[in-house]
Every structure is written in C-alpha cells, then in structure tokens.
Short mmCIF file of C-alpha atoms in Angstrom, two decimals:
data_model
loop_
_atom_site.label_atom_id
_atom_site.label_comp_id
_atom_site.label_asym_id
_atom_site.label_seq_id
_atom_site.Cartn_x
_atom_site.Cartn_y
_atom_site.Cartn_z
CA MET H 1 163.97 91.58 65.86
CA GLU H 2 167.00 93.95 64.45
CA ASN H 3 164.02 96.38 63.24
CA LYS H 4 162.24 96.02 66.48
CA ASN H 5 165.60 97.37 68.25
CA LEU H 6 166.29 100.10 65.64
CA HIS H 7 162.73 101.21 66.09
CA ASN H 8 162.89 101.38 69.87
CA THR H 9 166.33 103.40 69.74
CA GLU H 10 164.12 105.93 67.35
CA ASN H 11 161.53 106.24 69.59
CA HIS H 12 163.92 106.57 72.74
CA LYS H 13 165.67 109.53 70.76
CA GLU H 14 162.49 111.18 70.19
CA HIS H 15 161.41 111.22 73.63
CA HIS H 16 162.84 114.24 75.36
CA ILE H 17 162.98 114.00 79.12
CA SER H 18 162.51 117.66 80.94
CA SER H 19 164.39 118.00 83.91
CA TYR H 20 162.99 118.75 87.25
CA LYS H 21 164.83 122.15 87.29
CA ASP H 22 163.63 123.39 83.67
CA HIS H 23 160.00 122.90 85.00
CA PHE H 24 160.84 124.70 88.02
CA SER H 25 162.36 127.62 86.29
CA THR H 26 159.45 127.65 83.92
CA LEU H 27 156.92 127.80 87.26
CA LEU H 28 159.19 130.89 88.32
CA ALA H 29 158.80 132.87 85.15
CA LEU H 30 155.20 132.40 85.10
CA LEU H 31 154.70 133.59 88.87
CA LEU H 32 156.97 136.65 88.13
CA LEU H 33 154.56 137.51 85.34
CA THR H 34 151.41 136.79 87.43
CA VAL H 35 152.84 139.18 89.82
CA VAL H 36 154.09 141.78 86.97
CA THR H 37 150.07 141.33 85.69
CA VAL H 38 148.37 142.00 89.76
CA VAL H 39 150.75 145.05 90.13
CA VAL H 40 149.90 146.37 86.97
CA SER H 41 146.48 146.22 87.20
CA VAL H 42 146.08 146.73 91.14
CA PHE H 43 148.44 150.00 91.19
CA GLY H 44 148.26 151.16 87.76
CA ALA H 45 144.25 151.47 87.93
CA ASP H 46 144.40 155.05 86.24
CA LEU H 47 146.11 153.40 82.98
CA ARG H 48 142.88 152.05 82.13
CA SER H 49 142.82 150.90 78.65
CA LEU H 50 146.59 150.47 78.92
CA SER H 51 145.99 148.00 81.76
CA VAL H 52 143.49 146.09 79.63
CA ALA H 53 146.04 145.34 76.69
CA THR H 54 148.76 144.85 79.26
CA ALA H 55 147.05 142.02 80.86
CA LEU H 56 146.00 140.33 77.91
CA LEU H 57 149.27 140.45 76.57
CA ILE H 58 151.12 138.96 80.02
CA ALA H 59 148.08 136.51 79.91
CA THR H 60 149.24 135.32 76.05
CA VAL H 61 152.78 135.18 77.25
CA LYS H 62 151.78 132.75 80.11
CA VAL H 63 149.55 130.81 77.92
CA VAL H 64 152.61 130.30 75.39
CA VAL H 65 155.03 129.43 78.28
CA VAL H 66 152.58 126.94 79.42
CA ALA H 67 152.36 125.58 76.09
CA TYR H 68 155.64 125.65 74.87
CA TYR H 69 157.55 123.86 77.96
CA PHE H 70 154.82 122.35 80.14
CA MET H 71 152.82 120.81 77.25
CA HIS H 72 156.19 120.22 75.46
CA LEU H 73 155.44 121.53 72.24
CA LYS H 74 159.02 122.69 72.36
CA TYR H 75 160.17 118.85 71.70
CA ASP H 76 157.04 117.34 70.10
CA MET H 77 156.74 117.50 66.47
CA LYS H 78 156.41 120.43 64.97
CA LEU H 79 152.35 119.63 63.51
CA TYR H 80 151.59 120.09 67.15
CA THR H 81 152.53 123.86 67.14
CA TRP H 82 150.96 124.40 63.60
CA LEU H 83 147.59 123.17 64.75
CA VAL H 84 147.92 125.10 67.84
CA VAL H 85 148.98 128.29 65.71
CA LEU H 86 146.23 127.44 63.59
CA VAL H 87 143.48 127.14 66.38
CA ALA H 88 144.73 130.66 67.76
CA VAL H 89 144.31 132.34 64.14
CA LEU H 90 140.87 131.08 63.66
CA PHE H 91 139.69 132.24 67.38
CA VAL H 92 141.29 135.77 66.62
CA ALA H 93 139.64 135.82 63.09
CA PHE H 94 136.15 134.80 65.02
CA THR H 95 136.85 137.50 67.76
CA ALA H 96 138.12 140.07 65.08
CA LEU H 97 134.85 139.56 63.06
CA THR H 98 132.49 139.77 65.94
CA SER H 99 134.06 143.37 66.94
CA ILE H 100 133.77 144.46 63.74
CA GLU H 101 130.13 144.05 63.42
CA TYR H 102 129.93 145.50 66.52
CA PHE H 103 131.88 148.65 66.12
CA ASN H 104 129.88 149.23 62.94
CA ARG H 105 126.29 149.15 64.20
CA MET T 1 143.92 87.87 75.46
CA GLU T 2 145.98 84.78 75.06
CA HIS T 3 144.96 83.05 71.62
CA ALA T 4 145.92 79.47 71.59
CA SER T 5 147.25 79.72 68.11
CA GLY T 6 149.18 82.59 69.22
CA PHE T 7 147.41 84.58 66.04
CA VAL T 8 146.59 88.22 67.14
CA LEU T 9 144.24 90.29 64.99
CA PRO T 10 145.81 93.71 63.90
CA ASN T 11 144.06 96.72 65.87
CA SER T 12 142.83 94.35 68.30
CA GLY T 13 144.14 96.18 71.39
CA HIS T 14 147.80 94.99 71.38
CA ASN T 15 149.33 97.25 69.78
CA ARG T 16 149.59 100.98 71.13
CA ASP T 17 150.17 104.21 69.37
CA ALA T 18 151.79 106.90 72.16
CA GLU T 19 151.50 109.64 69.09
CA ALA T 20 148.21 108.69 67.98
CA SER T 21 146.98 108.99 71.43
CA LYS T 22 148.70 112.32 72.07
CA MET T 23 147.04 113.72 68.70
CA GLY T 24 143.72 112.85 69.67
CA MET T 25 143.96 114.29 73.17
CA TRP T 26 145.23 117.87 71.45
CA LEU T 27 142.21 117.39 68.99
CA PHE T 28 139.98 116.90 72.08
CA LEU T 29 141.64 120.08 73.84
CA PHE T 30 141.17 122.29 70.41
CA THR T 31 137.54 121.47 71.13
CA GLU T 32 137.59 122.58 74.80
CA LEU T 33 139.59 125.77 73.46
CA LEU T 34 136.84 126.88 71.11
CA LEU T 35 134.01 126.12 73.58
CA PHE T 36 135.60 128.58 76.02
CA GLY T 37 136.43 130.89 73.00
CA GLY T 38 132.94 131.23 72.11
CA LEU T 39 132.02 132.18 76.05
CA PHE T 40 134.93 134.70 75.86
CA ILE T 41 133.88 136.58 72.36
CA VAL T 42 130.17 136.58 74.31
CA TYR T 43 132.27 138.59 77.33
CA MET T 44 133.90 140.51 75.06
CA VAL T 45 130.63 141.54 72.99
CA TYR T 46 128.67 142.40 76.32
CA ARG T 47 131.86 144.18 77.79
CA MET T 48 131.99 146.75 75.00
CA ILE T 49 128.28 147.32 75.45
CA ASN T 50 128.12 147.65 78.92
CA HIS T 51 131.76 148.89 79.78
CA GLU T 52 131.11 150.80 83.15
CA ALA T 53 128.87 148.10 84.57
CA PHE T 54 131.37 145.68 83.99
CA LEU T 55 134.40 147.79 85.50
CA LEU T 56 132.06 148.27 88.63
CA SER T 57 131.40 144.86 89.06
CA SER T 58 134.73 143.81 88.59
CA PHE T 59 135.42 145.24 91.66
CA GLU T 60 133.26 143.30 93.80
CA LEU T 61 135.51 139.93 92.97
CA ASP T 62 138.38 139.65 95.36
CA VAL T 63 141.95 139.60 93.88
CA THR T 64 143.41 138.18 96.79
CA MET T 65 141.76 134.59 96.24
CA GLY T 66 141.76 135.12 92.36
CA THR T 67 145.51 135.44 92.82
CA ILE T 68 146.21 132.73 95.14
CA ASN T 69 144.20 130.65 93.05
CA THR T 70 146.21 131.40 89.80
CA VAL T 71 149.75 130.51 92.09
CA VAL T 72 147.90 127.01 93.09
CA LEU T 73 146.95 126.30 89.33
CA LEU T 74 150.58 127.39 88.06
CA VAL T 75 152.29 125.27 90.97
CA SER T 76 150.05 122.02 90.18
CA SER T 77 150.91 122.79 86.48
CA MET T 78 154.49 122.18 87.39
CA THR T 79 153.92 119.31 89.24
CA ILE T 80 152.21 117.04 87.11
CA ALA T 81 154.55 118.29 84.37
CA MET T 82 157.55 117.17 86.65
CA SER T 83 155.30 114.00 87.36
CA ILE T 84 155.49 112.92 83.79
CA THR T 85 159.52 113.35 84.29
CA ALA T 86 159.40 111.35 86.93
CA ILE T 87 157.66 108.29 85.07
CA GLN T 88 159.91 108.79 82.17
CA LYS T 89 162.88 108.52 84.58
CA GLY T 90 161.28 105.48 85.85
CA ASN T 91 160.63 106.79 89.40
CA ILE T 92 157.13 105.59 90.01
CA LYS T 93 156.72 106.54 93.72
CA LEU T 94 157.80 110.29 93.12
CA SER T 95 155.39 110.26 90.18
CA VAL T 96 152.32 109.35 91.92
CA ASN T 97 153.55 111.81 95.20
CA LEU T 98 153.59 114.67 92.48
CA LEU T 99 150.20 113.58 91.16
CA TYR T 100 149.28 113.59 94.85
CA ALA T 101 150.63 116.83 95.53
CA THR T 102 148.21 118.24 91.70
CA LEU T 103 145.18 116.43 93.47
CA ALA T 104 145.71 118.52 96.57
CA ALA T 105 146.15 121.62 94.54
CA ALA T 106 142.85 120.72 92.61
CA ILE T 107 141.15 120.39 95.91
CA ILE T 108 143.09 123.39 97.33
CA PHE T 109 141.40 125.56 94.22
CA MET T 110 137.87 124.61 94.57
CA VAL T 111 137.98 125.18 98.65
CA ILE T 112 138.88 128.58 97.61
CA LYS T 113 136.35 128.70 94.89
CA TYR T 114 133.68 127.37 97.34
CA PHE T 115 134.42 130.44 99.68
CA GLU T 116 134.24 133.00 96.72
CA TRP T 117 131.06 131.59 95.39
CA SER T 118 129.42 131.26 99.03
CA SER T 119 130.44 135.21 99.61
CA LYS T 120 128.75 136.19 96.30
CA ILE T 121 125.81 134.13 97.02
CA HIS T 122 125.27 135.49 100.46
CA HIS T 123 125.09 138.91 98.84
CA GLY T 124 122.55 137.43 96.50
CA LEU T 125 124.65 137.92 93.43
CA PHE T 126 123.73 134.73 91.98
CA PRO T 127 121.16 134.89 89.08
CA GLY T 128 117.77 134.71 90.06
CA MET T 129 118.02 135.82 93.37
CA ASP T 130 116.40 138.75 94.43
CA TYR T 131 119.24 141.33 94.67
CA TYR T 132 120.65 140.28 91.49
CA GLU T 133 117.36 140.92 90.14
CA SER T 134 117.38 144.15 91.09
CA LEU T 135 120.97 145.27 89.49
CA PRO T 136 121.29 147.13 86.28
CA LYS T 137 121.29 144.62 83.29
CA GLY T 138 125.08 145.34 82.75
CA GLU T 139 125.98 144.54 86.16
CA GLY T 140 123.93 141.32 86.11
CA LEU T 141 125.28 140.34 82.78
CA PHE T 142 128.63 140.53 84.37
CA PHE T 143 127.94 138.03 87.15
CA TYR T 144 125.99 135.67 84.92
CA LEU T 145 129.17 135.42 82.87
CA TYR T 146 131.03 135.12 85.69
CA PHE T 147 129.16 132.32 87.47
CA PHE T 148 128.69 130.63 84.08
CA MET T 149 132.37 130.96 83.21
CA THR T 150 134.06 130.22 86.50
CA GLY T 151 131.20 127.40 86.97
CA LEU T 152 132.29 125.65 83.43
CA HIS T 153 136.07 126.31 84.39
CA ALA T 154 135.51 124.63 88.15
CA LEU T 155 133.37 121.60 86.37
CA HIS T 156 136.87 121.24 84.22
CA ILE T 157 138.94 121.25 87.42
CA ILE T 158 136.58 118.43 89.09
CA ILE T 159 136.83 116.46 85.69
CA GLY T 160 140.74 116.98 85.92
CA ALA T 161 141.07 115.94 89.65
CA VAL T 162 139.21 112.61 88.60
CA ILE T 163 141.32 111.81 85.69
CA ILE T 164 144.47 112.63 87.83
CA GLY T 165 142.95 110.12 90.68
CA VAL T 166 142.86 107.19 87.60
CA VAL T 167 146.45 107.92 86.89
CA ILE T 168 147.51 107.68 90.27
CA TYR T 169 145.17 104.29 90.78
CA ARG T 170 146.82 102.88 87.35
CA THR T 171 150.28 103.82 88.09
CA LYS T 172 150.17 102.00 91.61
CA LYS T 173 148.65 99.06 89.75
CA GLY T 174 151.96 99.32 87.73
CA LEU T 175 150.19 99.92 84.47
CA VAL T 176 151.95 103.01 84.10
CA THR T 177 155.49 102.58 83.45
CA SER T 178 158.81 104.36 82.18
CA GLU T 179 158.02 102.74 78.97
CA LYS T 180 154.35 103.21 78.93
CA TYR T 181 152.86 106.56 80.40
CA THR T 182 150.80 107.85 77.61
CA LEU T 183 148.18 108.26 80.43
CA THR T 184 150.46 110.60 82.58
CA GLU T 185 151.08 112.77 79.41
CA ASN T 186 147.57 112.74 78.33
CA ALA T 187 146.06 114.09 81.45
CA GLY T 188 149.03 116.44 82.08
CA LEU T 189 147.95 118.00 79.03
CA TYR T 190 144.20 117.92 80.03
CA TRP T 191 145.40 119.75 83.04
CA HIS T 192 147.75 122.34 81.77
CA LEU T 193 144.35 123.30 79.29
CA VAL T 194 142.73 124.01 82.72
CA ASP T 195 145.48 125.88 83.90
CA LEU T 196 145.59 127.94 80.44
CA ILE T 197 142.39 128.51 80.68
CA TRP T 198 142.17 130.17 84.18
CA ILE T 199 145.26 132.39 82.88
CA TYR T 200 142.66 133.99 80.83
CA LEU T 201 139.65 134.21 83.15
CA PHE T 202 141.65 135.83 85.99
CA PRO T 203 142.79 139.40 84.35
CA LEU T 204 139.14 139.37 82.57
CA PHE T 205 137.02 139.01 85.51
CA TYR T 206 139.52 139.91 88.50
CA LEU T 207 141.82 142.37 87.06
CA ILE T 208 140.84 144.47 84.38
CA HIS T 209 139.54 147.63 85.88
#
C-alpha cells in the first residue's frame, strides 16, 4: 500500500497541467504568425523567392509552437522530443537527397 | 471481469499504462507525418519542374477561405488542449463543452472546404473534367496535388471529428476522469497533427506566389 501511494504521488508530479491562460497565449502567438505569413505573401509578392523561404520558415515556427506547447513536448519525457527530432531529420534528409537528384539532371 | 477467486491474469486489461498508450499514439503520428512527407516531396519535385505553372495556378485558390480555415483549426487546437486541462482539473462539463467546440470547428472547416471544392469543380478543375484535361501539364499537376493532398487532409479531419465524438461519448459515460484521461490526450495529439499538416498545406498551396 505504501509503495502504491508513493508511486501515485510520483505520477502526479510528472503530469504538468497547462493553464487555460497559457493555451490562450499560445493561440495568440499562432494567430500572429498566421497574420505575418499572409501579409508577407499577399503584399510581398514581388519578393518571390524570399516569400517562399519566409512562408516555410514561419510555418515551421508555428509547427514547433504547436508541438512544444499544445502537444505537450515541453513537459513530457525528453524521449518524445528526440523522436520528433529524429523524424524531422529523416524527412529533411529525404527531401535534400531528392532535391540533389533533381538539380543534377 | 470479476473472478471468483479474485485472481487476475497479468496483462488481462486490468492494468493501464498511460505512458505506453501515449508512446503508441506518437509512433502512429510519425507514420502519418511520413505519409504526408512523401506527398510534400512529390509536390516539391513537380514544383521545381513546373515553377511557372504552379505559380499561375496558386492564384486560382481563395486565400481568404484558406486563411479562415487556418484560424478555425488553430482555435480548435486550443479548445482541445484546454479540454485536456479541464479533465485534468476534474471539470468534466467544461471538458465536454470544449470538445463540442472542437467538433464544431471541424464541421466549420469541412463546410468551408465544401464551398471551396465546389467552386473549383464548378470551374471544371477536378481531375478528369473537360477543362482540367485541357490545362497545360504543369497546371494539371498543381490541381491534382491540390485535390489529393487537401482531400487526404480533409479525410483526417473527418476521422478526427469521429474520434472527438467518441471521446465526448465516453467522457459523458464517466469512462474518462481526472485520473484516467489518456483517451482525451491521444485524441488531442491526433487533432494537433491534423492542424500541423494544414499549417504546411496552407502556405504551400495558397500563399507561395
């Protein structure tokens, strides 16, 4: 019984409860980034190549914010973060290899 | 369930492991990411080959509708995240209401998608239609990828909505509690993934001019 209780308290410590306010702040940040990306794209159409890179960069920042706060990576075991990084690296590697192949045709 | 002897086999469903559950969900999400990842690579290659055609076609898409849908999904991501906070704090009613809000967002997203797709189909831009067939190859590829990728994403929205419906049902039945909310958490993870994919789809199809 003693052990079980100990285990429970440990479990409780691990579970961080994000506040409603934090979630709302995260949403505001995401909406702000959305406004930036739409403005850059719609009004910065002359800066073509810049706008492609910027749009993808902002999208990546948004994805990181969602994963870190909404998907709770910040408070979970670090293993999850490492796995996400691993998958991201794999994807970038596939993308890079494919691009190299097409650029050298 | 109740054994006369009180004997319970190990791994007979009586022991929960929230952490293992979550890990399983993440591993599934990785397969989803790589599924869409492959499609993004296809998009990238065709875009490199047909740069001008992709540019031209992207102007056909309605940026306003795309932006509204982005906001709808971001808000729904917040409501489902808040729903997890509510269930953790033991506020069942608020948790269910926030899940309903998320479900409503899913429906709004699909309604907007329906209007977008209908206007494209009305113009004959769906693969196989006469106008589509008359388009130059590059523009055809853009619309093919547009319908395929946003269609696959919309399918995920529908699946997500069904999952949220199941969570609402089980929470109302008292099967999800402040001690046992893995289902809400995993549904949240799935819903956030759907949001993540849209975060990339939106600029790639609507914004990159």
